[in-house]
Coordinates of C-alpha atoms and ligand atoms in Angstrom, one line a residue:
X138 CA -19.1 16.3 -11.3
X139 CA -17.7 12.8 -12.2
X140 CA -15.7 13.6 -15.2
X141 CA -13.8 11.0 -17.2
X142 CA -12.7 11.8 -21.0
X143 CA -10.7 8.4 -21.7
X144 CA -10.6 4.7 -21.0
X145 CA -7.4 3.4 -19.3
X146 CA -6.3 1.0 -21.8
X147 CA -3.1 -1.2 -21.2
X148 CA -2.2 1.1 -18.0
X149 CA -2.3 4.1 -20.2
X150 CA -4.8 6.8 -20.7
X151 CA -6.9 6.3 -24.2
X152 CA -9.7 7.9 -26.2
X153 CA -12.2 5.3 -26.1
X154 CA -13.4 3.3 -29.5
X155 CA -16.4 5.3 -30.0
X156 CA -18.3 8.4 -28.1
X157 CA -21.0 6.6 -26.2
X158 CA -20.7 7.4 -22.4
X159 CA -22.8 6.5 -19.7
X160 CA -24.7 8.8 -17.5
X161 CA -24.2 9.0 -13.5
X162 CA -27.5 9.5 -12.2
X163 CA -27.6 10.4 -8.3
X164 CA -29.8 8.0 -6.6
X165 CA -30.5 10.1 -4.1
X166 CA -31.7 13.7 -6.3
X167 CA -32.2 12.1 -9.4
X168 CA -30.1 14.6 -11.1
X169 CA -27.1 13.8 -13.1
X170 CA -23.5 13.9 -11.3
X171 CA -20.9 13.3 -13.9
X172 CA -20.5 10.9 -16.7
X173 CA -18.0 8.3 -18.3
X174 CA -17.0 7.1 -21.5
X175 CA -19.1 3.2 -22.1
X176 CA -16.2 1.2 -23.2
X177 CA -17.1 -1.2 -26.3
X178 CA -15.9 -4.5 -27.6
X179 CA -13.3 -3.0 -29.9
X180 CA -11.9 -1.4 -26.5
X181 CA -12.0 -4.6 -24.9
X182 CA -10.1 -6.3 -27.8
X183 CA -7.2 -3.4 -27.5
X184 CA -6.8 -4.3 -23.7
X185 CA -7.1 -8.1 -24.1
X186 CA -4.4 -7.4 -26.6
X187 CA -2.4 -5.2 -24.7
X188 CA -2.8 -8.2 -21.3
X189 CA -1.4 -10.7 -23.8
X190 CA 1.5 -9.1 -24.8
X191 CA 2.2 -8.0 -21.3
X192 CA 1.6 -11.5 -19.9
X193 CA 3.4 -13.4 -22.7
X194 CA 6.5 -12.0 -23.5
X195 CA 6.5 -9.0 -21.0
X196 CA 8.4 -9.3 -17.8
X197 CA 5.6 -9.3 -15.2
X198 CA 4.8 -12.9 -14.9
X199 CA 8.1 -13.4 -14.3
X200 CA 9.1 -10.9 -11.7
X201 CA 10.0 -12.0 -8.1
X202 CA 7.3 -12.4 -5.9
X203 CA 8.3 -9.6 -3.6
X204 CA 8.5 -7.0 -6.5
X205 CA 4.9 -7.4 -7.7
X206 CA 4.1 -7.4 -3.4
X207 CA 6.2 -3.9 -3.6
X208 CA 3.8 -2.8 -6.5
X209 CA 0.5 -3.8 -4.7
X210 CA 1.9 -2.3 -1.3
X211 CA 2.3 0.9 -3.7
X212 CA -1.1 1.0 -5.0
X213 CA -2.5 0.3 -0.8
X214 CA -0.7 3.5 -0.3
X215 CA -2.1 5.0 -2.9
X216 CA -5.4 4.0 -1.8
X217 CA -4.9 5.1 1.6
X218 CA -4.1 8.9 0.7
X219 CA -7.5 9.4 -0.9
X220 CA -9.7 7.2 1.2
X221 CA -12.2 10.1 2.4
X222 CA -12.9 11.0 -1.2
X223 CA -13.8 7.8 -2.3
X224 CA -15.9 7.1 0.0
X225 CA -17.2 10.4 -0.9
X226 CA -17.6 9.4 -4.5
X227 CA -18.9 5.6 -3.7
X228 CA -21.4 7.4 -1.9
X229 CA -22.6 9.8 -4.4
X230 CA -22.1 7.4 -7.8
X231 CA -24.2 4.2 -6.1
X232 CA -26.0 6.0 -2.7
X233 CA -24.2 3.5 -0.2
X234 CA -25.1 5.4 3.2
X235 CA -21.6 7.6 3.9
X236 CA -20.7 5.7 7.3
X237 CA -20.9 2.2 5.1
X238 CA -18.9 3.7 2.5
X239 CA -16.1 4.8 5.0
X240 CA -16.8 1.2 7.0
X241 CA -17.2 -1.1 4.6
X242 CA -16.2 0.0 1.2
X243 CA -13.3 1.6 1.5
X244 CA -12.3 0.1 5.3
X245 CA -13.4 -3.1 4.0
X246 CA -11.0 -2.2 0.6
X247 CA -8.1 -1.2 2.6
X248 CA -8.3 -4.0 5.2
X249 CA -8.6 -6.9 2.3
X250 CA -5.5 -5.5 0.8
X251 CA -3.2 -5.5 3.8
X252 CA -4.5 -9.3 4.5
X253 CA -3.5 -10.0 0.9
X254 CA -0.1 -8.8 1.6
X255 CA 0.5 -10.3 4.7
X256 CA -0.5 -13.8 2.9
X257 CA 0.8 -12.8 -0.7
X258 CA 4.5 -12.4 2.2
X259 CA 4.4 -16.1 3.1
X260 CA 2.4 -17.9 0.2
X261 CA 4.4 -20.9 -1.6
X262 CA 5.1 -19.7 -4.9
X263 CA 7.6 -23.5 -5.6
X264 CA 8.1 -25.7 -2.7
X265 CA 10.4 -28.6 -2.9
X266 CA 8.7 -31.9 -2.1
X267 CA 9.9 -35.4 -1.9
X268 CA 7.8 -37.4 -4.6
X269 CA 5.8 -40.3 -3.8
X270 CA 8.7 -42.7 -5.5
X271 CA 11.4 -41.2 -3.5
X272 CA 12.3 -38.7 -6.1
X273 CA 12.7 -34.7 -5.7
X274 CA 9.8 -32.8 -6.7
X275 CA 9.3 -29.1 -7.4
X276 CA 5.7 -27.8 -6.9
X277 CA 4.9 -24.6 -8.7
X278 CA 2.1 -21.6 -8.7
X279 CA 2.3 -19.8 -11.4
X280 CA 0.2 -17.4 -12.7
X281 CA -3.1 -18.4 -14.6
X282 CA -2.7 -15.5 -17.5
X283 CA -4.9 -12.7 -18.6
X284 CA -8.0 -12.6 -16.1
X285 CA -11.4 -10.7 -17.1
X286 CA -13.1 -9.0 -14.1
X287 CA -16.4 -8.3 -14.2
X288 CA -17.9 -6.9 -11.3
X289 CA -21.3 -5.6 -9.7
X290 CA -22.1 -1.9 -8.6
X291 CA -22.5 -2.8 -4.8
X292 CA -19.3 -2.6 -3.2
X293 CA -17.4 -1.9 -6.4
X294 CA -13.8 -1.0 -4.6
X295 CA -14.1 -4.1 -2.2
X296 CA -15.1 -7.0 -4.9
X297 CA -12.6 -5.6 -7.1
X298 CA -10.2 -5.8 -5.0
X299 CA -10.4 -9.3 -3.8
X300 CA -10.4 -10.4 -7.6
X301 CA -7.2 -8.1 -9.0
X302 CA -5.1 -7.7 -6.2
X303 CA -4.2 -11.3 -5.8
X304 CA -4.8 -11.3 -9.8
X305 CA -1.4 -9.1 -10.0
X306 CA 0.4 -10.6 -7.2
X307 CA 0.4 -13.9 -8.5
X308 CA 1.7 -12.2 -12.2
X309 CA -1.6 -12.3 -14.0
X310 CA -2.4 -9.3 -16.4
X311 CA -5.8 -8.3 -15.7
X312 CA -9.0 -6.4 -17.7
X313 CA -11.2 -4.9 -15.3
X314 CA -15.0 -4.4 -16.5
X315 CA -16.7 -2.1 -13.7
X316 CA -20.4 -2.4 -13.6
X317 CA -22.0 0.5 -15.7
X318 CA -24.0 1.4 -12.6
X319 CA -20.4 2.5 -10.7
X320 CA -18.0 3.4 -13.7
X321 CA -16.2 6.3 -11.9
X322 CA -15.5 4.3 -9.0
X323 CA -13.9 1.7 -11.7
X324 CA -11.8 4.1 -13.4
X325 CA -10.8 6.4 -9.8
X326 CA -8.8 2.7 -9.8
X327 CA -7.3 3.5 -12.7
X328 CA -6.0 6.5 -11.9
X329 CA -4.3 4.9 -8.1
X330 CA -3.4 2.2 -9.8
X331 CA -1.3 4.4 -12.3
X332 CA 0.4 5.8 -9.5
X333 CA 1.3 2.7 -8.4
X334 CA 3.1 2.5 -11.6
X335 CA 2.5 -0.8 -13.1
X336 CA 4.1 -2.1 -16.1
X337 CA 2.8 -1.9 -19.6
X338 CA -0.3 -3.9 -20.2
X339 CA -0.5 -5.3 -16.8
X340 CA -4.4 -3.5 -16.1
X341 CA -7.3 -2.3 -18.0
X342 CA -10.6 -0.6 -16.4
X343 CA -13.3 -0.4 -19.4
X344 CA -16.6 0.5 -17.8
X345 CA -19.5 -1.1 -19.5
X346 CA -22.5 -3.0 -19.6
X347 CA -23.9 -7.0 -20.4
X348 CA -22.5 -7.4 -24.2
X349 CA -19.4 -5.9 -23.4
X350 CA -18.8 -8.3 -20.7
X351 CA -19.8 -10.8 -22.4
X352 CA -17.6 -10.1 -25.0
X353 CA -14.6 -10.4 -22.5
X354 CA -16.0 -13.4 -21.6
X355 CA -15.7 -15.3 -24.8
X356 CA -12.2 -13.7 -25.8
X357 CA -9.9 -16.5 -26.8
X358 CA -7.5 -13.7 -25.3
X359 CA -8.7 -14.5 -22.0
X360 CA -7.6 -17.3 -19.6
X361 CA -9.3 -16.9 -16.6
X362 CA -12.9 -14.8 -15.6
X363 CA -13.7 -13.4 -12.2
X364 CA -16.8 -12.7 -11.9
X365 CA -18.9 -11.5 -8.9
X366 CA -22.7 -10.4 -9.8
X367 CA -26.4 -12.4 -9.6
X368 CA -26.9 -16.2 -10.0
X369 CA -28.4 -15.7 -13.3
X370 CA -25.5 -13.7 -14.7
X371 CA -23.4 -16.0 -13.0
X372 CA -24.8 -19.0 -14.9
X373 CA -24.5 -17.3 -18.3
X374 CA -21.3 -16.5 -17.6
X375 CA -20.1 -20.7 -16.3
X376 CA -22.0 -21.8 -19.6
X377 CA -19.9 -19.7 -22.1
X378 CA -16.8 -20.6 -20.0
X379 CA -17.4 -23.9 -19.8
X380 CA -17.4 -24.4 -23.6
X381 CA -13.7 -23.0 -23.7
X382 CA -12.7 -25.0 -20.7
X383 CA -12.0 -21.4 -19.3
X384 CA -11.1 -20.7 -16.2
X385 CA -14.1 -19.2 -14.0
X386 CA -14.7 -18.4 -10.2
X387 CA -18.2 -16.9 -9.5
X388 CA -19.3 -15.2 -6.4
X389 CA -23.1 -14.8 -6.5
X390 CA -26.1 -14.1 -4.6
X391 CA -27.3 -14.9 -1.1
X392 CA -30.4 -15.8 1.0
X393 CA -28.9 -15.8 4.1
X394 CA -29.9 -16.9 7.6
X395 CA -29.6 -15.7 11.1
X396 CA -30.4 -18.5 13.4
X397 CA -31.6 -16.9 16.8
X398 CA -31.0 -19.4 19.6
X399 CA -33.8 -19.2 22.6
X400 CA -31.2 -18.2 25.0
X401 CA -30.0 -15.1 22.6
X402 CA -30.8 -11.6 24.4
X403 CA -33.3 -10.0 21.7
X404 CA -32.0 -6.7 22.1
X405 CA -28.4 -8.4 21.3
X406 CA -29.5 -9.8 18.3
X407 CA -31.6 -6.8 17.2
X408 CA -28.3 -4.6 17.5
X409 CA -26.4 -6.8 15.8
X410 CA -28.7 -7.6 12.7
X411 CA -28.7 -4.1 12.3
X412 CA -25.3 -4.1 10.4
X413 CA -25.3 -8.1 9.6
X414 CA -29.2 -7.6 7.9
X415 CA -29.2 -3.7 6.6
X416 CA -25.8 -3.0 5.6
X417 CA -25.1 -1.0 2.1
X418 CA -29.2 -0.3 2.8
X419 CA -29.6 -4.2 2.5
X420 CA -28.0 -4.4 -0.8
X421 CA -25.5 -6.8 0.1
X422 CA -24.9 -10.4 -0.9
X423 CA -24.1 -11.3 2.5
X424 CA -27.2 -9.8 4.4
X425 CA -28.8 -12.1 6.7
X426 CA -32.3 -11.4 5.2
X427 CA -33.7 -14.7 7.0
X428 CA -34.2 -14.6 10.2
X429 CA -35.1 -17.7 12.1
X430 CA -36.4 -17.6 15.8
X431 CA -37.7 -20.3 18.6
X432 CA -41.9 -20.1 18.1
X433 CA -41.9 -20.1 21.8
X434 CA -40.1 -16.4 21.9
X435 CA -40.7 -15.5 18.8
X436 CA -42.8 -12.4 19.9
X437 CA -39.7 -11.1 22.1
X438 CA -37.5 -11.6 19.0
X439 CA -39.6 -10.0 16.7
X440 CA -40.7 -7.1 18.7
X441 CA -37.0 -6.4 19.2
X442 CA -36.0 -6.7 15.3
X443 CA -39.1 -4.4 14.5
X444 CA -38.4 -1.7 17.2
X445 CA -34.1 -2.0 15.5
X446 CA -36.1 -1.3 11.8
X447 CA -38.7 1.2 12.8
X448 CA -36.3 3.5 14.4
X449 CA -34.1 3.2 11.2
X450 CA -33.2 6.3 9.7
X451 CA -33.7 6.9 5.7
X452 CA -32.1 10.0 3.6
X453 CA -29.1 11.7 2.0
X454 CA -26.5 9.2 1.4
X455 CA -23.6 11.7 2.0
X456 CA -25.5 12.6 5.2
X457 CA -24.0 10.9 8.3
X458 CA -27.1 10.7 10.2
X459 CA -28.6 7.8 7.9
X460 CA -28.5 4.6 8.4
X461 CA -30.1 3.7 5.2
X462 CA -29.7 4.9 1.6
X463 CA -31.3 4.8 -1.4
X464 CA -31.6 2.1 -3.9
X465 CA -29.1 2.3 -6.5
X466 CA -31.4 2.7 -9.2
X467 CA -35.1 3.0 -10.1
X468 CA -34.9 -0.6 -11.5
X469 CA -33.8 -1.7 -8.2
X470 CA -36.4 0.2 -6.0
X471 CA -39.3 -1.3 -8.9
X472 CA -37.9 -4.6 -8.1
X473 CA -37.4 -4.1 -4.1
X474 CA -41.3 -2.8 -3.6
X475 CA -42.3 -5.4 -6.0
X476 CA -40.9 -8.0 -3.3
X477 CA -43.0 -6.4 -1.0
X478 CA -46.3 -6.2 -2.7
X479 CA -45.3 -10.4 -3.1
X480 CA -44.9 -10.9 0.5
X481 CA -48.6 -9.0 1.2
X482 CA -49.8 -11.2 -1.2
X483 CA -48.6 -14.2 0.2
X484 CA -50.0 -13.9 3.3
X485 CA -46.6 -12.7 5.1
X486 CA -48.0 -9.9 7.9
X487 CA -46.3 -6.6 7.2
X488 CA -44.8 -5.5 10.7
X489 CA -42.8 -2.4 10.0
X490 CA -42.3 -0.4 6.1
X491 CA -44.2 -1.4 3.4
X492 CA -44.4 0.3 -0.2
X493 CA -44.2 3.9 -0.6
X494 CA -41.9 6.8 -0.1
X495 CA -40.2 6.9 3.5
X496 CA -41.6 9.6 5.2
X497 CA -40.2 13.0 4.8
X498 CA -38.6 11.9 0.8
X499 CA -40.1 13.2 -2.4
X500 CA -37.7 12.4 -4.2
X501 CA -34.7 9.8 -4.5
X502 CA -35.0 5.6 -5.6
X503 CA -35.9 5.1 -1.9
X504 CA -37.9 2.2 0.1
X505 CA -38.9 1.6 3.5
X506 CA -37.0 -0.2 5.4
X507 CA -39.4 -3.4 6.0
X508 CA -39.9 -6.2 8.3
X509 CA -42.2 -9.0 7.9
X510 CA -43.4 -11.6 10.3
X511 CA -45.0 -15.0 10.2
X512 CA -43.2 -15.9 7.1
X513 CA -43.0 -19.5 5.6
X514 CA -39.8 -20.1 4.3
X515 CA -41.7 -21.4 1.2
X516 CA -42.7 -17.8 0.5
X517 CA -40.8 -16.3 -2.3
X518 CA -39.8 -13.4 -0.3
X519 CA -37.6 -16.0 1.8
X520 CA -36.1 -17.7 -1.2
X521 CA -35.5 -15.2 -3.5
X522 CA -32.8 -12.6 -3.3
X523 CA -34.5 -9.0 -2.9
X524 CA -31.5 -7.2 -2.7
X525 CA -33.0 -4.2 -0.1
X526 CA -34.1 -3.3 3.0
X527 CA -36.8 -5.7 3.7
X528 CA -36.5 -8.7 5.8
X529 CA -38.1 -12.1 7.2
X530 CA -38.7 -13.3 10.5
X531 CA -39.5 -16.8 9.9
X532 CA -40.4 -19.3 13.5
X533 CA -39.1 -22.5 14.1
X534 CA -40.0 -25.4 16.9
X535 CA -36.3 -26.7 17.6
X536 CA -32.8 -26.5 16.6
X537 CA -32.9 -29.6 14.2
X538 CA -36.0 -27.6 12.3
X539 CA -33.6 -24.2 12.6
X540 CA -30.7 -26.1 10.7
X541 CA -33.4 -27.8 8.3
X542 CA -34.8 -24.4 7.2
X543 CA -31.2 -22.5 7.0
X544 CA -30.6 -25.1 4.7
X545 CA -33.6 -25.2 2.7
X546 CA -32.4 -22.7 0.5
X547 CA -30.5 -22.5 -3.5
X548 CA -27.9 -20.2 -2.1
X549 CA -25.2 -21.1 0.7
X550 CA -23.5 -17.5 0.8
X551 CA -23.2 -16.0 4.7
X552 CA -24.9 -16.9 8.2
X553 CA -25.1 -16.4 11.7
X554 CA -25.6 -17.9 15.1
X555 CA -27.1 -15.6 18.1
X556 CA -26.9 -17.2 21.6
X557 CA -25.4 -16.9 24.9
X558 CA -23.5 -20.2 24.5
X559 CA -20.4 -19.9 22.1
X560 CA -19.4 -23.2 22.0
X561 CA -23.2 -24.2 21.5
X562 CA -23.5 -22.2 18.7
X563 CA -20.2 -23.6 16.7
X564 CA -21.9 -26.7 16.7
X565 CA -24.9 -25.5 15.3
X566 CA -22.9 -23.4 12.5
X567 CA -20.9 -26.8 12.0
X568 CA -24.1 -28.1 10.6
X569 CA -24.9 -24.9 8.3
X570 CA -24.3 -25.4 4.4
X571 CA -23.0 -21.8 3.8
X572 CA -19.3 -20.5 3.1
X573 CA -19.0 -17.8 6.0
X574 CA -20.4 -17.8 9.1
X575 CA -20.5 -15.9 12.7
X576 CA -21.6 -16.1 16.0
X577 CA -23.2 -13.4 17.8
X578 CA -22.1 -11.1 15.1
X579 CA -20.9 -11.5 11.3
X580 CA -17.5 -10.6 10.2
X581 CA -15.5 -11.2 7.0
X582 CA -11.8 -12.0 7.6
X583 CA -9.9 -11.2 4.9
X584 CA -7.5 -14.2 6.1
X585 CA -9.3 -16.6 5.3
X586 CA -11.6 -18.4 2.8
X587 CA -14.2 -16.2 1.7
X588 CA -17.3 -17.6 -0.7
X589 CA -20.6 -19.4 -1.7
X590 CA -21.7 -23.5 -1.5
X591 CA -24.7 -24.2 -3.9
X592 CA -25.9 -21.0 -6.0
X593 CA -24.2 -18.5 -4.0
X594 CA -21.0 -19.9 -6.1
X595 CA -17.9 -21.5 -6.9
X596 CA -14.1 -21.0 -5.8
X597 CA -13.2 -18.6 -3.1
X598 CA -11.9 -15.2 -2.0
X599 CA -9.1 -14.0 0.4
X600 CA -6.6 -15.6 2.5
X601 CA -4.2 -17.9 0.6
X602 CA -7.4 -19.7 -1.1
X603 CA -7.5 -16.5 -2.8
X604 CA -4.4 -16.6 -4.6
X605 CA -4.8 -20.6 -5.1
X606 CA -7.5 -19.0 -7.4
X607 CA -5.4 -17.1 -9.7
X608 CA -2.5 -19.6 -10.0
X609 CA -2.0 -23.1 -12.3
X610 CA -0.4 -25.8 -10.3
X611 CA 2.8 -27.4 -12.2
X612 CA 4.8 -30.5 -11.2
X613 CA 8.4 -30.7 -11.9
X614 CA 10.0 -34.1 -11.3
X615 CA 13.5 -34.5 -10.7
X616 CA 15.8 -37.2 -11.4
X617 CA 16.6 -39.7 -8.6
X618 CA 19.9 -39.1 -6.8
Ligands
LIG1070 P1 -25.4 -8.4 -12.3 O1 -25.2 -9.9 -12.3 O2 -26.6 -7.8 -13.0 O3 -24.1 -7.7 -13.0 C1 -22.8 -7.9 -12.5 C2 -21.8 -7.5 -13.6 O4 -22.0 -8.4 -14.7 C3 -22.0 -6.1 -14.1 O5 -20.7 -5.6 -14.4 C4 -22.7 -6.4 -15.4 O6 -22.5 -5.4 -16.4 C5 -22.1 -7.7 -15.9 N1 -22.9 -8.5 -16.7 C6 -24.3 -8.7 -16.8 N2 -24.6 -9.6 -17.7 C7 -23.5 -10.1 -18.2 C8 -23.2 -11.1 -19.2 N3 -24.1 -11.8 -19.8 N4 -21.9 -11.4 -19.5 C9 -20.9 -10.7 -18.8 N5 -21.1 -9.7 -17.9 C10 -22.4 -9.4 -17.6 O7 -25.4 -8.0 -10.8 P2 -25.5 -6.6 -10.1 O8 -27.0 -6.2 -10.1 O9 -24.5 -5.6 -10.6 O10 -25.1 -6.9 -8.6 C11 -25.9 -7.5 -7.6 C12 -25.7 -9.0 -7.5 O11 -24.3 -9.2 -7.1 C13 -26.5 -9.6 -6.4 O12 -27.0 -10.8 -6.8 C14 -25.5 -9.8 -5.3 O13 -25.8 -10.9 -4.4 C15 -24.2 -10.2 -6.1 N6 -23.0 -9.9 -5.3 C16 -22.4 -11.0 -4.8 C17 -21.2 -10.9 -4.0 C18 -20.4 -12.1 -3.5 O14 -19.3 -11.9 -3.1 N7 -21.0 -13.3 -3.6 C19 -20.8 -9.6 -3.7 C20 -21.5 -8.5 -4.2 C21 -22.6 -8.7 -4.9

């Protein structure tokens, strides 16, 4: 079972405010696996408390660069040794399949850390410049203060990651609010990131749910929030910062495209959609859930897409044979089949799936993986985020009418390119309003700039943008001579 007694509260172990917990369901029995204490708003005003002190008079702001590296480097290590269990535990909290949870929640996890290190190694922390007047100029980065991370249940290791790590290596004290559908995997951080051995105040995890949050995001205790969840949360969230003139970077939802060139080999792009489309059983913000093909193949591409879903496999998360997972909750598979009674009814013509159980489940928030063809991208099972396995094959009658319909969409989060001509295709994802793109295959690189144009968001992830986001510029001026 999932056990946690206590909070961690200013990087130390704490009975929480009051005795409400929250109750780990597995999404794949239905029956309870563990259970955590809910964190309140009286816990969040201890931690916000405890991040202030840290942040303003404590010495981690002020360390050297390469001590607060050492401390990350120690938590990576950390990390590292228990890799197989957390994966284990991902799997069983939130039902991610068991090869994505190796792959690309805790891989994903480990490989964004290293990048930040690398960068965190070379990043210009105060860099001498020679003013526009002639006159010496120092250029500092220095931290933005007491960051509140809020974070979804969908890859809960990766997303916070990318927020706290370069959080603490540019000296910010942090309080991390874990999704309340994922709270072990928020405070298993807690305990590798005591190991790590962080100084007083420097980190909070309080697992919790919406008012709670929003609590941390209307501290006057808190500079900056992180936040990575829906578009409508997401809003909410800009609104309330706005009217403190917080600080606020907000990675959100996605509609993605995959535009299929005709010269792509079907069976290519069928392969590789498999893990760009499906991933984390489609519940990623990233999956390319739009899938745009020439009308004059579009039977070859959509025969080859349908024979990749149909031969899906659906169980036991912790089972390595399955592909695909459950949902993470009954909400979520309400909402998913709900999407798919909409795209019946809109005249989309189912071609694989549909409602219902897979077969062979009794039990579990499953779906059915599910494909459907002659899609408008008017429908609103191509413009709205459905979060699952269910995707569109949408024609088009040239490129100029590809581009047109990638872009005819509120988010800008991920895309691809599929086609036989590399160079081709980099000028077709040239013309693509969307914040990460790939050709012939999608892959994040933790290097570099990693987030949403339009309603997918605002401010980026990983590479040095990523620690631009947790830094305040300040210009020193010199006197002449
Ligand atoms: P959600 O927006 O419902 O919740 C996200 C987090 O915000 C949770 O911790 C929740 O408790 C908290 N929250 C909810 N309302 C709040 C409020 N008013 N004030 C403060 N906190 C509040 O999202 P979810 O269902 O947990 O996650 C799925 C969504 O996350 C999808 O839309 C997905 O696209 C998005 N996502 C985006 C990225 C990205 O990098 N762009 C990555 C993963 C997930």
């Amino acid at each position: 079972m999932l056990e946690y007694k206590e909070l961690y509260v200013g990087g130390n172990w704490a009975p929480p405010a009051t005795d409400r917990r929250i109750h780990i369901v597995s999404p794949h029995s239905t029956e309870p696996v563990g259970s955590t204490p809910e964190a309140t708003e009286q816990d969040v005003d201890r931690a916000v408390e405890a991040a202030r002190r840290a942040f303003d008079t404590g010495p981690w702001p002020r360390t050297e660069p390469a001590e607060r590296i050492a401390a990350v480097r120690r938590f990576a290590t950390a990390y590292l040794a228990r890799q197989e269990e957390l994966a284990e535990l991902i799997s069983t909290e939130m039902g991610a399949p068991i090869w994505f949870s190796h792959v690309g929640q805790v891989g994903a996890t480990l490989m964004a850390l290293d990048a930040f290190l690398s960068v965190a190694e070379g990043y210009a922390w105060e860099e001498q410049r020679l003013g526009s007047l002639g006159n010496p100029m120092v250029v500092r980065r220095e931290p933005v203060g007491v960051v509140g991370v809020i974070t979804p249940w969908n890859v809960p290791h990766f997303v916070t990651v990318a927020k706290l790590v370069p959080a603490l290596l540019a000296g910010c004290a942090v309080v991390l609010k874990p999704a309340p559908e994922a709270p072990a995997s928020g405070l298993v951080l807690a305990e590798i990131l005591h190991e790590a051995g962080l100084p007083e105040g420097v980190v909070s995890v309080l697992p919790a749910g919406r008012e709670v949050g929003e609590h941390l995001v209307r501290h006057p205790g808190v500079d900056k929030i992180a936040f990575t969840g829906s578009t409508a949360v997401g809003r909410r969230i800009a609104a309330l910062c706005g009217q403190d003139l917080r600080r606020v970077t907000l990675e959100l939802g996605g509609k993605s495209a995959a535009i299929v060139l005709d010269d792509a080999d079907p069976s290519q792009v069928a392969q590789g959609l498999q893990m760009a489309s499906l991933m984390n059983s489609g519940q990623a913000c990233i999956a390319q859930t739009r899938i745009l093909a020439p009308r004059h193949r579009y039977d070859e591409y959509l025969d080859a897409v349908a024979e990749m879903v149909g031969g899906l496999t659906v169980g036991d998360p912790l089972d390595m044979a399955n592909y695909i997972g459950p949902m993470v909750a009954r909400r979520q598979q309400e909402r998913v089949e709900s999407y798919i009674h909409v795209g019946q009814q809109e005249g989309a013509r189912l071609v694989v799936g549909g409602p219902g159980m897979p077969d062979g489940l009794d039990t579990g928030w499953y779906v059915r993986p599910t494909l459907f063809a002659s899609v408008d991208n008017g429908m609103r099972i191509a413009r709205e985020e459905i979060f699952g396995p269910v995707l569109c094959v949408i024609p088009y009658e040239d490129e100029d009418d590809a581009v047109r319909i990638a872009n005819d969409s509120d988010y800008g989060l991920a895309g691809t390119v599929w086609t036989a001509d590399v160079d081709h295709g980099l000028d077709v994802a040239r013309r693509v309003r969307t914040g990460t793109l790939g050709i012939n295959q999608y892959m994040l690189d933790f290097g570099s700039p990693f987030g949403g144009f339009k309603a997918s968001g605002i401010g980026r992830e990983f590479g040095p943008e990523g620690i631009d986001a947790y830094v305040e510029l300040k210009s020193i001026a010199l006197p002449f001579g």
